[in-house]
Short mmCIF file of C-alpha atoms in Angstrom, two decimals:
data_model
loop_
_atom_site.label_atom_id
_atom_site.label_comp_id
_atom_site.label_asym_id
_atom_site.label_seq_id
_atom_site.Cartn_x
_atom_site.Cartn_y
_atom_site.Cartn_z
CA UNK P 1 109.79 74.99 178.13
CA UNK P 2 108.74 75.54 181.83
CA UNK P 3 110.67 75.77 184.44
CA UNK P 4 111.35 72.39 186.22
CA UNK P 5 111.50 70.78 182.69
CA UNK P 6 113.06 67.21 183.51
CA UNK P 7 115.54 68.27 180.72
CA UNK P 8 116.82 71.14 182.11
CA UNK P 9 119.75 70.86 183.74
CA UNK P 10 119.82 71.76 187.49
CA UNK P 11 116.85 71.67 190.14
CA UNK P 12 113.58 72.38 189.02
CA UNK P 13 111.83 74.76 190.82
CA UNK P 14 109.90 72.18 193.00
CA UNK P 15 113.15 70.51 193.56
CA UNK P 16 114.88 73.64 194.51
CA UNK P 17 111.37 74.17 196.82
CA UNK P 18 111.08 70.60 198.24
CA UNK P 19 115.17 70.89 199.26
CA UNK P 20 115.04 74.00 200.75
CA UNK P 21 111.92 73.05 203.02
CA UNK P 22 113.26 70.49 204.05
CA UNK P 23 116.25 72.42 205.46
CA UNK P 24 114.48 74.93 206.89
CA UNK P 25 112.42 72.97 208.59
CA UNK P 26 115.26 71.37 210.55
CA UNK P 27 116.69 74.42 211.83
CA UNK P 28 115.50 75.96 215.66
CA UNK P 29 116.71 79.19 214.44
CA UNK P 30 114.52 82.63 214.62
CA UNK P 31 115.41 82.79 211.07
CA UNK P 32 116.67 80.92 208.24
CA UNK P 33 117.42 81.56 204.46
CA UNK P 34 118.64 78.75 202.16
CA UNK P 35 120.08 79.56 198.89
CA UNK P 36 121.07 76.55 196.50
CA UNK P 37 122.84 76.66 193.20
CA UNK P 38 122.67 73.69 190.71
CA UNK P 39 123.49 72.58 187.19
CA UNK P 40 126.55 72.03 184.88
CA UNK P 41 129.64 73.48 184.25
CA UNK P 42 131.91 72.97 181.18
CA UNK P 43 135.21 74.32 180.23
CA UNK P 44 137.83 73.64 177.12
CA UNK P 45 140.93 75.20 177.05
CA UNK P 46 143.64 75.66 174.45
CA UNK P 47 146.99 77.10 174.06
CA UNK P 48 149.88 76.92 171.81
CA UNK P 49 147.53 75.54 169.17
CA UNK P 50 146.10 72.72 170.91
CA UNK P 51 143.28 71.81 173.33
CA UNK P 52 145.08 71.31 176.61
CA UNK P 53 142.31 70.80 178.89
CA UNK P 54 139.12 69.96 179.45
CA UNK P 55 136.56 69.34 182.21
CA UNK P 56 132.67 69.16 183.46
CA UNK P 57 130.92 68.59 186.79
CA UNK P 58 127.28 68.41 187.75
CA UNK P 59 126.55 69.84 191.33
CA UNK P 60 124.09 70.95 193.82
CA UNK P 61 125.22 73.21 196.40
CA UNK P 62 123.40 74.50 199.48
CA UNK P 63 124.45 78.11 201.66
CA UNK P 64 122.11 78.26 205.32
CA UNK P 65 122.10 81.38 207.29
CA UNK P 66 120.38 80.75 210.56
CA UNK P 67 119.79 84.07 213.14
CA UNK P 68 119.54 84.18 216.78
CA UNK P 69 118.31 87.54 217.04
CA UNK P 70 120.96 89.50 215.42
CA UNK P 71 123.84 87.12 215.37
CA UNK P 72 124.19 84.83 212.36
CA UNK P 73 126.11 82.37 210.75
CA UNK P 74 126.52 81.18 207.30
CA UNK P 75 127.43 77.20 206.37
CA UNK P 76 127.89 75.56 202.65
CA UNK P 77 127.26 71.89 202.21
CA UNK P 78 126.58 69.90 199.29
CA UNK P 79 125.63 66.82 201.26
CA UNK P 80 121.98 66.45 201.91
CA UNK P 81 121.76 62.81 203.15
CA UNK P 82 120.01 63.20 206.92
CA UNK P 83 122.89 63.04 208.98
CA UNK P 84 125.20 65.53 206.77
CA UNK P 85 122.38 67.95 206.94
CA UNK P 86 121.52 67.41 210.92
CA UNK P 87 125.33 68.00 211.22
CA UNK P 88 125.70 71.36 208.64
CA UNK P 89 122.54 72.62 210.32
CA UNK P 90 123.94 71.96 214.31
CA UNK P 91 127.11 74.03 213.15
CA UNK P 92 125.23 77.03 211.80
CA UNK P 93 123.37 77.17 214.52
CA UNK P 94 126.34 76.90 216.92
CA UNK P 95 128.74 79.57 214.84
CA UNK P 96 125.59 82.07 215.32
CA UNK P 97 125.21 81.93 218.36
CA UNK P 98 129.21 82.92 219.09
CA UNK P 99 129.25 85.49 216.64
CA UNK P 100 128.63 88.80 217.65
CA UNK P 101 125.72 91.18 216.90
CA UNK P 102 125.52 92.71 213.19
CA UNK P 103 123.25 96.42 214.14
CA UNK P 104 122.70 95.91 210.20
CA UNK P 105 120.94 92.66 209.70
CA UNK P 106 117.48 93.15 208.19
CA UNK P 107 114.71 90.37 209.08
CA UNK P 108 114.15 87.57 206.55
CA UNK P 109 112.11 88.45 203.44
CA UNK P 110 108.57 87.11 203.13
CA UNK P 111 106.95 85.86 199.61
CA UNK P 112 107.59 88.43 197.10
CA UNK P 113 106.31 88.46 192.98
CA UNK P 114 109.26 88.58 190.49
CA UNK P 115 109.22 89.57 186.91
CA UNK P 116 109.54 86.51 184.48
CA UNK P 117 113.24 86.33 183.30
CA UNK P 118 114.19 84.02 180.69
CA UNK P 119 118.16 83.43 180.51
CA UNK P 120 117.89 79.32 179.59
CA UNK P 121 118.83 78.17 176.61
CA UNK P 122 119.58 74.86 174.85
CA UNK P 123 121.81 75.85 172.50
CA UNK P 124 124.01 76.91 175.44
CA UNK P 125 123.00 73.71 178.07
CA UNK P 126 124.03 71.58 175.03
CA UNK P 127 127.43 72.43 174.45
CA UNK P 128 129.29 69.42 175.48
CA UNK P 129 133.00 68.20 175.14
CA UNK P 130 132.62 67.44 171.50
CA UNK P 131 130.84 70.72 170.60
CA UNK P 132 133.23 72.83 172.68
CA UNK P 133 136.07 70.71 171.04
CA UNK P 134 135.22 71.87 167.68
CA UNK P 135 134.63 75.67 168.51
CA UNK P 136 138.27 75.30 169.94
CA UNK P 137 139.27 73.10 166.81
CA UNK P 138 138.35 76.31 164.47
CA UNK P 139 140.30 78.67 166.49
CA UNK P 140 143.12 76.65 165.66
CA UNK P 141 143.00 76.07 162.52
CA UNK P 142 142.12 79.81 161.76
CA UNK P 143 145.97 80.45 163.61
CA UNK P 144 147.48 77.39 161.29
CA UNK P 145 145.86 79.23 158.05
CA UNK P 146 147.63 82.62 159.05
CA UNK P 147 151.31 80.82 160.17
CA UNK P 148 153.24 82.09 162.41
CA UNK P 149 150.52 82.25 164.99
CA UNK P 150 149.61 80.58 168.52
CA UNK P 151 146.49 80.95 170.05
CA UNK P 152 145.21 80.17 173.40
CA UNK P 153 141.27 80.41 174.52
CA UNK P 154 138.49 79.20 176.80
CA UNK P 155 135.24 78.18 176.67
CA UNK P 156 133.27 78.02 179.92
CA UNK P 157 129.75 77.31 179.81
CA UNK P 158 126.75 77.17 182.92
CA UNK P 159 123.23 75.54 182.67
CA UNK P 160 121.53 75.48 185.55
CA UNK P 161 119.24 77.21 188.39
CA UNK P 162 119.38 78.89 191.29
CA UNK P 163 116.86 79.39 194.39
CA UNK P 164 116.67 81.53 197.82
CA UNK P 165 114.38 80.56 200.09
CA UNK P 166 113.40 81.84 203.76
CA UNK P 167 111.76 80.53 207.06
CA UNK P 168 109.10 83.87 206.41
CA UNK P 169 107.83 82.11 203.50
CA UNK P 170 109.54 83.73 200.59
CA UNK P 171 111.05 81.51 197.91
CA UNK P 172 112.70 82.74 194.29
CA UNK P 173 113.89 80.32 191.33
CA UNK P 174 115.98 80.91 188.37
CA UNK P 175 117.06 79.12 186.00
CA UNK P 176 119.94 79.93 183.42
CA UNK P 177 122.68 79.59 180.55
CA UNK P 178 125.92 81.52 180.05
CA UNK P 179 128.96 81.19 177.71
CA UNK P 180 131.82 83.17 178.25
CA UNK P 181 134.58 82.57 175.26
CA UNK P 182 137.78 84.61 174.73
CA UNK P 183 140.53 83.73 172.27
CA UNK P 184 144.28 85.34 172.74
CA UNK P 185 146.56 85.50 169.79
CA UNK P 186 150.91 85.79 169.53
CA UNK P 187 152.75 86.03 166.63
CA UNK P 188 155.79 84.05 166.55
CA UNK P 189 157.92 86.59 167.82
CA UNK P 190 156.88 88.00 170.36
CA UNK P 191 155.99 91.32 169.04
CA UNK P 192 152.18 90.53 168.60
CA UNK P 193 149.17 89.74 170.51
CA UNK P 194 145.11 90.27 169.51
CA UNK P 195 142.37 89.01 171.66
CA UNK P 196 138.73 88.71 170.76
CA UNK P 197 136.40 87.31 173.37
CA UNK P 198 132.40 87.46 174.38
CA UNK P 199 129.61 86.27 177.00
CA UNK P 200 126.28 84.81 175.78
CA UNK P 201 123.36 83.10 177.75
CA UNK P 202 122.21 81.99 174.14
CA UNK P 203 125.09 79.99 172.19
CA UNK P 204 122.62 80.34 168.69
CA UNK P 205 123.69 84.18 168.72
CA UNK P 206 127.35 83.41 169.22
CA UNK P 207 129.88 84.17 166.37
CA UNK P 208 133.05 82.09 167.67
CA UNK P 209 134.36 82.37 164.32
CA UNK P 210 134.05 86.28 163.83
CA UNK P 211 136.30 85.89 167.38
CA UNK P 212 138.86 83.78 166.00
CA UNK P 213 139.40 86.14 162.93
CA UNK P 214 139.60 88.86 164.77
CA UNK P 215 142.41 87.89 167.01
CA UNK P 216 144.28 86.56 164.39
CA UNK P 217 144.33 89.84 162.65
CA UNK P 218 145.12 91.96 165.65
CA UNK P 219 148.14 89.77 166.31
CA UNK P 220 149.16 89.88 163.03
CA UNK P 221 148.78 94.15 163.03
CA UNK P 222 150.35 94.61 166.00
CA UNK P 223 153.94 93.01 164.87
CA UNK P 224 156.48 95.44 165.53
CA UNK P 225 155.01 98.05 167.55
CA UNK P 226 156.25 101.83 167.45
CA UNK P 227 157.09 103.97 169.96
CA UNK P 228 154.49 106.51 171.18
CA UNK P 229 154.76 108.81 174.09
CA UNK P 230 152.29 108.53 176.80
CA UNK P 231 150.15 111.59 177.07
CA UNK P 232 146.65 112.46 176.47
CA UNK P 233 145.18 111.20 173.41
CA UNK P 234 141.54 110.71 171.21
CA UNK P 235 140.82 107.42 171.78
CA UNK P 236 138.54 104.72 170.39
CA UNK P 237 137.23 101.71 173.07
CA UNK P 238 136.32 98.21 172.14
CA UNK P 239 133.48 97.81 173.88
CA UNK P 240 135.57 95.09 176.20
CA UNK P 241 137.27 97.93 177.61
CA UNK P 242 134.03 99.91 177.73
CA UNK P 243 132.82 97.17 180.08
CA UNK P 244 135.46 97.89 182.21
CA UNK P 245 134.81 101.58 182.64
CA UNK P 246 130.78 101.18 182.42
CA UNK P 247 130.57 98.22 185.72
CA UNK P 248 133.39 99.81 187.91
CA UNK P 249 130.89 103.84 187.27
CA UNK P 250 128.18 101.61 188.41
CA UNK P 251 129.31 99.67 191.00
CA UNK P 252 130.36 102.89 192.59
CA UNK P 253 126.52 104.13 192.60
CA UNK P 254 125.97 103.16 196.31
CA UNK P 255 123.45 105.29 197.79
CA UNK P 256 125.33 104.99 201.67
CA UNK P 257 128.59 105.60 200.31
CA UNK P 258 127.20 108.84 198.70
CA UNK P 259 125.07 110.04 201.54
CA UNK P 260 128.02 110.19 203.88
CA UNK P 261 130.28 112.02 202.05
CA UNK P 262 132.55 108.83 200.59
CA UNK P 263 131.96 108.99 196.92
CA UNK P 264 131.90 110.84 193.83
CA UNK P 265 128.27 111.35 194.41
CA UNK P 266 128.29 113.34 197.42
CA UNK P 267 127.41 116.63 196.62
CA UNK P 268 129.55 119.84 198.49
CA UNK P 269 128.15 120.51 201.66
CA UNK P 270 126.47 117.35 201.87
CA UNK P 271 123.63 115.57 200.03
CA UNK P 272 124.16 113.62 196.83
CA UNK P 273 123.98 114.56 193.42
CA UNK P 274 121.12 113.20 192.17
CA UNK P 275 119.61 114.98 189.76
CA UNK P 276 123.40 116.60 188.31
CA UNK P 277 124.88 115.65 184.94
CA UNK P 278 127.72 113.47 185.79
CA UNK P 279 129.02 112.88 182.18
CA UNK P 280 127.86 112.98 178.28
CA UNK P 281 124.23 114.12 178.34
CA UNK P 282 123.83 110.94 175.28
CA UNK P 283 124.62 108.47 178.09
CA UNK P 284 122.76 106.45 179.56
CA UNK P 285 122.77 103.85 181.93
CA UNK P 286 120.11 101.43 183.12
CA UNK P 287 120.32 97.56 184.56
CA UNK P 288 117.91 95.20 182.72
CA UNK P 289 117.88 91.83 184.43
CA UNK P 290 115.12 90.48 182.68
CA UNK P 291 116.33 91.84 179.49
CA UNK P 292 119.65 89.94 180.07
CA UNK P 293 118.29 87.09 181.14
CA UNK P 294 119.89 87.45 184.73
CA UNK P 295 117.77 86.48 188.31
CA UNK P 296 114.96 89.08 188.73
CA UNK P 297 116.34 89.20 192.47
CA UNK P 298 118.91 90.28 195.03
CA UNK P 299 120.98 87.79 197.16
CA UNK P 300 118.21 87.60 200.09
CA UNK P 301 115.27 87.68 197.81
CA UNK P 302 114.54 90.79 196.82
CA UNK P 303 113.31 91.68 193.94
CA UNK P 304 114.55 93.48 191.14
CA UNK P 305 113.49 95.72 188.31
CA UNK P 306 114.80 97.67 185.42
CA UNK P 307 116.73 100.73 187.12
CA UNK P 308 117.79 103.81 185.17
CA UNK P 309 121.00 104.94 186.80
CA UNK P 310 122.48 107.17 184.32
CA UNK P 311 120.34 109.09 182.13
CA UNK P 312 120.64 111.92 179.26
CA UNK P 313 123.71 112.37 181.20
CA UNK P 314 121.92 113.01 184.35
CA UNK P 315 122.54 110.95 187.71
CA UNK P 316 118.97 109.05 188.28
CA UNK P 317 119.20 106.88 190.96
CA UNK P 318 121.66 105.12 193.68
CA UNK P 319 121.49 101.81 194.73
CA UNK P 320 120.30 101.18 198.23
CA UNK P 321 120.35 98.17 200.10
CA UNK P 322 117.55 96.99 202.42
CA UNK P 323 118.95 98.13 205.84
CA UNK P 324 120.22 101.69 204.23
CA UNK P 325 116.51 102.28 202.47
CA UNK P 326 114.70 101.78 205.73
CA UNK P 327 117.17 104.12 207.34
CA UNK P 328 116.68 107.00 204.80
CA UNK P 329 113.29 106.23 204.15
CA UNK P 330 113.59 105.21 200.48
CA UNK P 331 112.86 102.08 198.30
CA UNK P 332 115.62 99.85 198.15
CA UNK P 333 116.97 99.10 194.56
CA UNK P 334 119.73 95.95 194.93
CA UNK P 335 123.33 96.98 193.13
CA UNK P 336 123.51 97.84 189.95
CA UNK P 337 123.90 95.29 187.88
CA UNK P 338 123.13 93.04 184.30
CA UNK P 339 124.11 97.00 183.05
CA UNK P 340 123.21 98.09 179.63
CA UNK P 341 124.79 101.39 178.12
CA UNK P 342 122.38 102.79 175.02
CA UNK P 343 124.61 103.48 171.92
CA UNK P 344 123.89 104.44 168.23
CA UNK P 345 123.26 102.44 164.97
CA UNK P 346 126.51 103.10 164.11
CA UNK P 347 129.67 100.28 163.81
CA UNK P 348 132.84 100.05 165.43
CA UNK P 349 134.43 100.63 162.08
CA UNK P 350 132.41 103.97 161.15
CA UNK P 351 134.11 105.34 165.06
CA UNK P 352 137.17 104.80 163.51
CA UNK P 353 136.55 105.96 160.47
CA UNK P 354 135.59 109.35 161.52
CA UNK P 355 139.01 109.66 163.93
CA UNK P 356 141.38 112.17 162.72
CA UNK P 357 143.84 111.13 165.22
CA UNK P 358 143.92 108.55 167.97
CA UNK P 359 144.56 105.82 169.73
CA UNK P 360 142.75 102.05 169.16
CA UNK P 361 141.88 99.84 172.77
CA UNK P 362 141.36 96.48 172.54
CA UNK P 363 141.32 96.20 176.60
CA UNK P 364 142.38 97.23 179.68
CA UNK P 365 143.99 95.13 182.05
CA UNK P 366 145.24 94.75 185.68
CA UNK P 367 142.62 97.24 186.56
CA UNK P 368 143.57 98.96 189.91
CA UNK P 369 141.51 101.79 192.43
CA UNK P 370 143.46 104.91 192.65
CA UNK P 371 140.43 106.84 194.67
CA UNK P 372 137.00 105.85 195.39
CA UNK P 373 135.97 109.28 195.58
CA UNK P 374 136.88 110.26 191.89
CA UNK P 375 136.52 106.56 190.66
CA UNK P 376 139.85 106.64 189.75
CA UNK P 377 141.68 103.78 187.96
CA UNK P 378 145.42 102.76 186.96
CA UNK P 379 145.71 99.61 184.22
CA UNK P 380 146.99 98.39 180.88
CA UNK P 381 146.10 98.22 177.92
CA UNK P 382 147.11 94.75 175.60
CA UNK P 383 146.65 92.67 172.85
CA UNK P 384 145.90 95.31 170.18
CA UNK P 385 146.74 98.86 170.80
CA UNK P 386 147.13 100.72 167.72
CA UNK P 387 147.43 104.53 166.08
CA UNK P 388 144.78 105.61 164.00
CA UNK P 389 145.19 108.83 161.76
CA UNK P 390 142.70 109.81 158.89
CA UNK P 391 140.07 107.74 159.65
CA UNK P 392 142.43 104.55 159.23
CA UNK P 393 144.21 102.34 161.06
CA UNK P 394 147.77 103.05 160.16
CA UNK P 395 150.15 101.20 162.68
CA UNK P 396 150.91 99.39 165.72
CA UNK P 397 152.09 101.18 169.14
CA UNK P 398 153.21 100.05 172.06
CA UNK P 399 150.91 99.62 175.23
CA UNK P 400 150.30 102.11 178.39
CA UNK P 401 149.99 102.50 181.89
CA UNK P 402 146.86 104.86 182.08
CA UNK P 403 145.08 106.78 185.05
CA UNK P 404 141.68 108.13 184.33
CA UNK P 405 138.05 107.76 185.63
CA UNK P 406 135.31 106.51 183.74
CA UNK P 407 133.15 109.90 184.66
CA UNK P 408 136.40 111.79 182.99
CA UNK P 409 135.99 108.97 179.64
CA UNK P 410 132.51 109.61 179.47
CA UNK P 411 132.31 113.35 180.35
CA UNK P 412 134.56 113.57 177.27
CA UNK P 413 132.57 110.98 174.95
CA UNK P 414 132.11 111.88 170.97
CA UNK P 415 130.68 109.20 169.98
CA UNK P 416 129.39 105.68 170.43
CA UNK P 417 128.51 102.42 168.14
CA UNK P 418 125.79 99.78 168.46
CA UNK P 419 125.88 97.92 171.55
CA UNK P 420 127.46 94.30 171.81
CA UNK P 421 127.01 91.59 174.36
CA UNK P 422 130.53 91.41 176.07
CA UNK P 423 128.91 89.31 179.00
CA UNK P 424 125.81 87.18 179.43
CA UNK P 425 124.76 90.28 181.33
CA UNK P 426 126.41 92.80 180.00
CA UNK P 427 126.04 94.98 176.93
CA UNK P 428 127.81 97.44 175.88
CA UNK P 429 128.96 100.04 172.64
CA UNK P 430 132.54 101.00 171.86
CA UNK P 431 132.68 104.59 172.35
CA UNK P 432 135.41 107.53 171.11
CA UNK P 433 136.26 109.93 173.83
CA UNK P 434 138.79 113.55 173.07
CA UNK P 435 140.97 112.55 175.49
CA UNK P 436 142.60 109.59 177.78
CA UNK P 437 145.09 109.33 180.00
CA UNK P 438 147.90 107.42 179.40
CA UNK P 439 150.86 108.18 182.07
CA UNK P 440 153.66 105.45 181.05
CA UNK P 441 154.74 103.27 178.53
CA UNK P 442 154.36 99.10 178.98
CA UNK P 443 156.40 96.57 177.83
CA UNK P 444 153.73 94.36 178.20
CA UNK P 445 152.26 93.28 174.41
#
């Protein structure tokens, strides 16, 4: 299907073109960038075994930045009748030139050439009330099969484009699906909880039932937790708590942050460290936004490519933004993001399998910044927590406080699994690392 199908939902890309002219074209700024957002949104939610809520909307949304030299403003409207746009357009214009001057601001991008990025799909655009009803139906019933059991979930789905569009002539279109489904389950008294959850951008490779299942069971495991001291511990990560670890390493890859001595990255004496082994040399790193289906560009229009950040363990590239390339005299990259971490053909099961002795994450929780410049984290962990001994699952334990760094988890990794989609652009393995640090014990189940 191409992209402005009359289907679709959201602009099509001459819609998204013809709007953002027209915009543009009433602004006397130096400069002007338009991005709009349109489409669909859906959303069912349950709890205490029954579907409690549920919504949709249809919108289209415009953001303006005009520029008087270097002062700029930014207004939102989603009215585009004349005289709402005359008026959003007069108070952009008036906010910029009142605010003061940002040394930073780059000049407006002009037309640029994007890889082709398919993250639509049907199977995702189609899920309406009565389809999202019955995914939420069969969660339900799963935790009526299995007594003793509530469950709660949500379902929120997106179908629809995006655009950016500047007064130099550049103009990007996207359009896209995502899914994002979790599922928490409690036993009866109190003892219990499992969650299972996932992000698609195409519904047709969904398994909302494998979910369901699998939250049942964890809540149904983790009855009756014992008591284990916090300390260091082998640990095996559901690759929802992998996520965790994996985007906060990579959103800490800023090149400026680095170069002036703020980050983990900065090398003694000054410099960076690109080019050192930062962790496991069998990790690696990359963003993949055409892979994942995610906009093949940056906020203001630049474009973006597959980026190896970490690889064989090594520390490949930072992310620069426009105004910190030119200044160093580099390419800029956009952040790191729709991240992929390479795993191994082998299944969360066979990680645990091969465990002597451990600990078992579902996920981590309440995640906190201890210290930028170790990318240092407190949390939780909940809804699943469990010790593992011989290669088995054996028994329940209570959750933790922990303090560790992802470049400490990974520096210590032993093995990985298979990736999984946890997001629509995300993907992820579970891993098993020798050690994690848990400081405290949590009530919290």
């Amino acid at each position: 299907m191409s992209a402005g199908s009359s289907d679709r939902r959201g602009l099509s890309a001459d819609e998204a073109r013809e709007l953002s002219t027209r915009i543009l074209e009433s602004t006397s700024a130096d400069e002007a960038r338009v991005s709009l957002t349109s489409g669909w949104r859906g959303n069912t939610r349950y709890a205490v075994n029954r579907i409690t809520t549920a919504g949709e909307f249809e919108r289209v949304q415009a953001s303006l930045t005009v520029r008087f030299g270097k002062r700029q403003a930014t207004i939102t409207t989603n009215r585009f009748d004349d005289d709402a746009l005359a008026e959003a357009v007069a108070s952009a214009e008036e906010q910029a030139r009142l605010a003061p001057e940002n040394p930073e601001a780059m000049p407006e991008l002009g037309p640029q050439t994007y890889a082709a990025s398919d993250g639509y799909h049907d199977s995702t655009a189609n899920l309406g009330p009565e389809a999202r009803g019955e995914i939420a139906a069969d969660g339900i019933q799963g935790a009526t099969r299995a007594g003793g059991i509530d469950v709660a979930g949500f379902l929120d789905v997106t179908a629809g484009s995006a655009s950016v569009a500047s007064s130099a002539g550049l103009f990007a279109y996207h359009a896209s699906t995502s899914a994002t489904y979790s599922i928490t389950a409690r036993t009866a008294d109190g003892t219990g909880s499992g969650w299972s959850g996932f992000g698609e951008r195409n519904w047709a490779a969904a398994d909302s039932s494998s979910a369901h299942s699998q939250a049942v069971e964890k809540a149904l495991r983790s009855r009756q937790p014992r008591t284990l001291e916090p300390g260091r511990y082998p640990v095996v990560m559901a690759p929802e708590a992998v996520s965790d670890l994996v985007s906060r390493l990579a959103f800490s890859m800023g090149a400026r942050r680095a170069d002036e001595g703020r980050s983990a990255f900065s090398a003694e004496g000054g410099g960076t460290k690109l080019g050192q082994q930062i962790v496991d040399e069998r990790v690696r790193i990359w963003s993949d936004p055409q892979g994942l289906g995610s906009a093949p560009y940056t906020g203001d229009g630049l474009p973006i490519e597959p980026m190896m950040w970490v690889e064989d363990g090594v520390l490949s590239n930072l992310s620069y933004s426009r105004f910190w390339a030119e200044k160093q005299g580099r390419k800029p990259t956009g952040g790191a993001g729709s991240l992929r971490m390479a795993g191994t053909d082998k299944s969360l099961e066979d990680l645990i399998s091969e465990t002597e002795r451990g600990v078992f994450v579902t996920r981590l929780w309440y995640i906190r910044s201890t210290d930028p410049r170790t990318i240092s984290y407190t949390g939780l962990t909940r809804d699943g927590t469990f010790w593992i001994e011989d290669g088995e699952i054996q028994y329940p334990i209570n959750n933790y406080r922990w303090n560790d760094s992802p470049l400490s988890a990974l520096s210590a990794l032993e093995d990985m699994s298979r990736p999984f989609r946890v997001r629509a652009s995300r993907e992820v393995p579970a891993i098993r690392v020798g050690e994690f640090n848990f400081t405290s014990v949590s009530e919290a189940v």
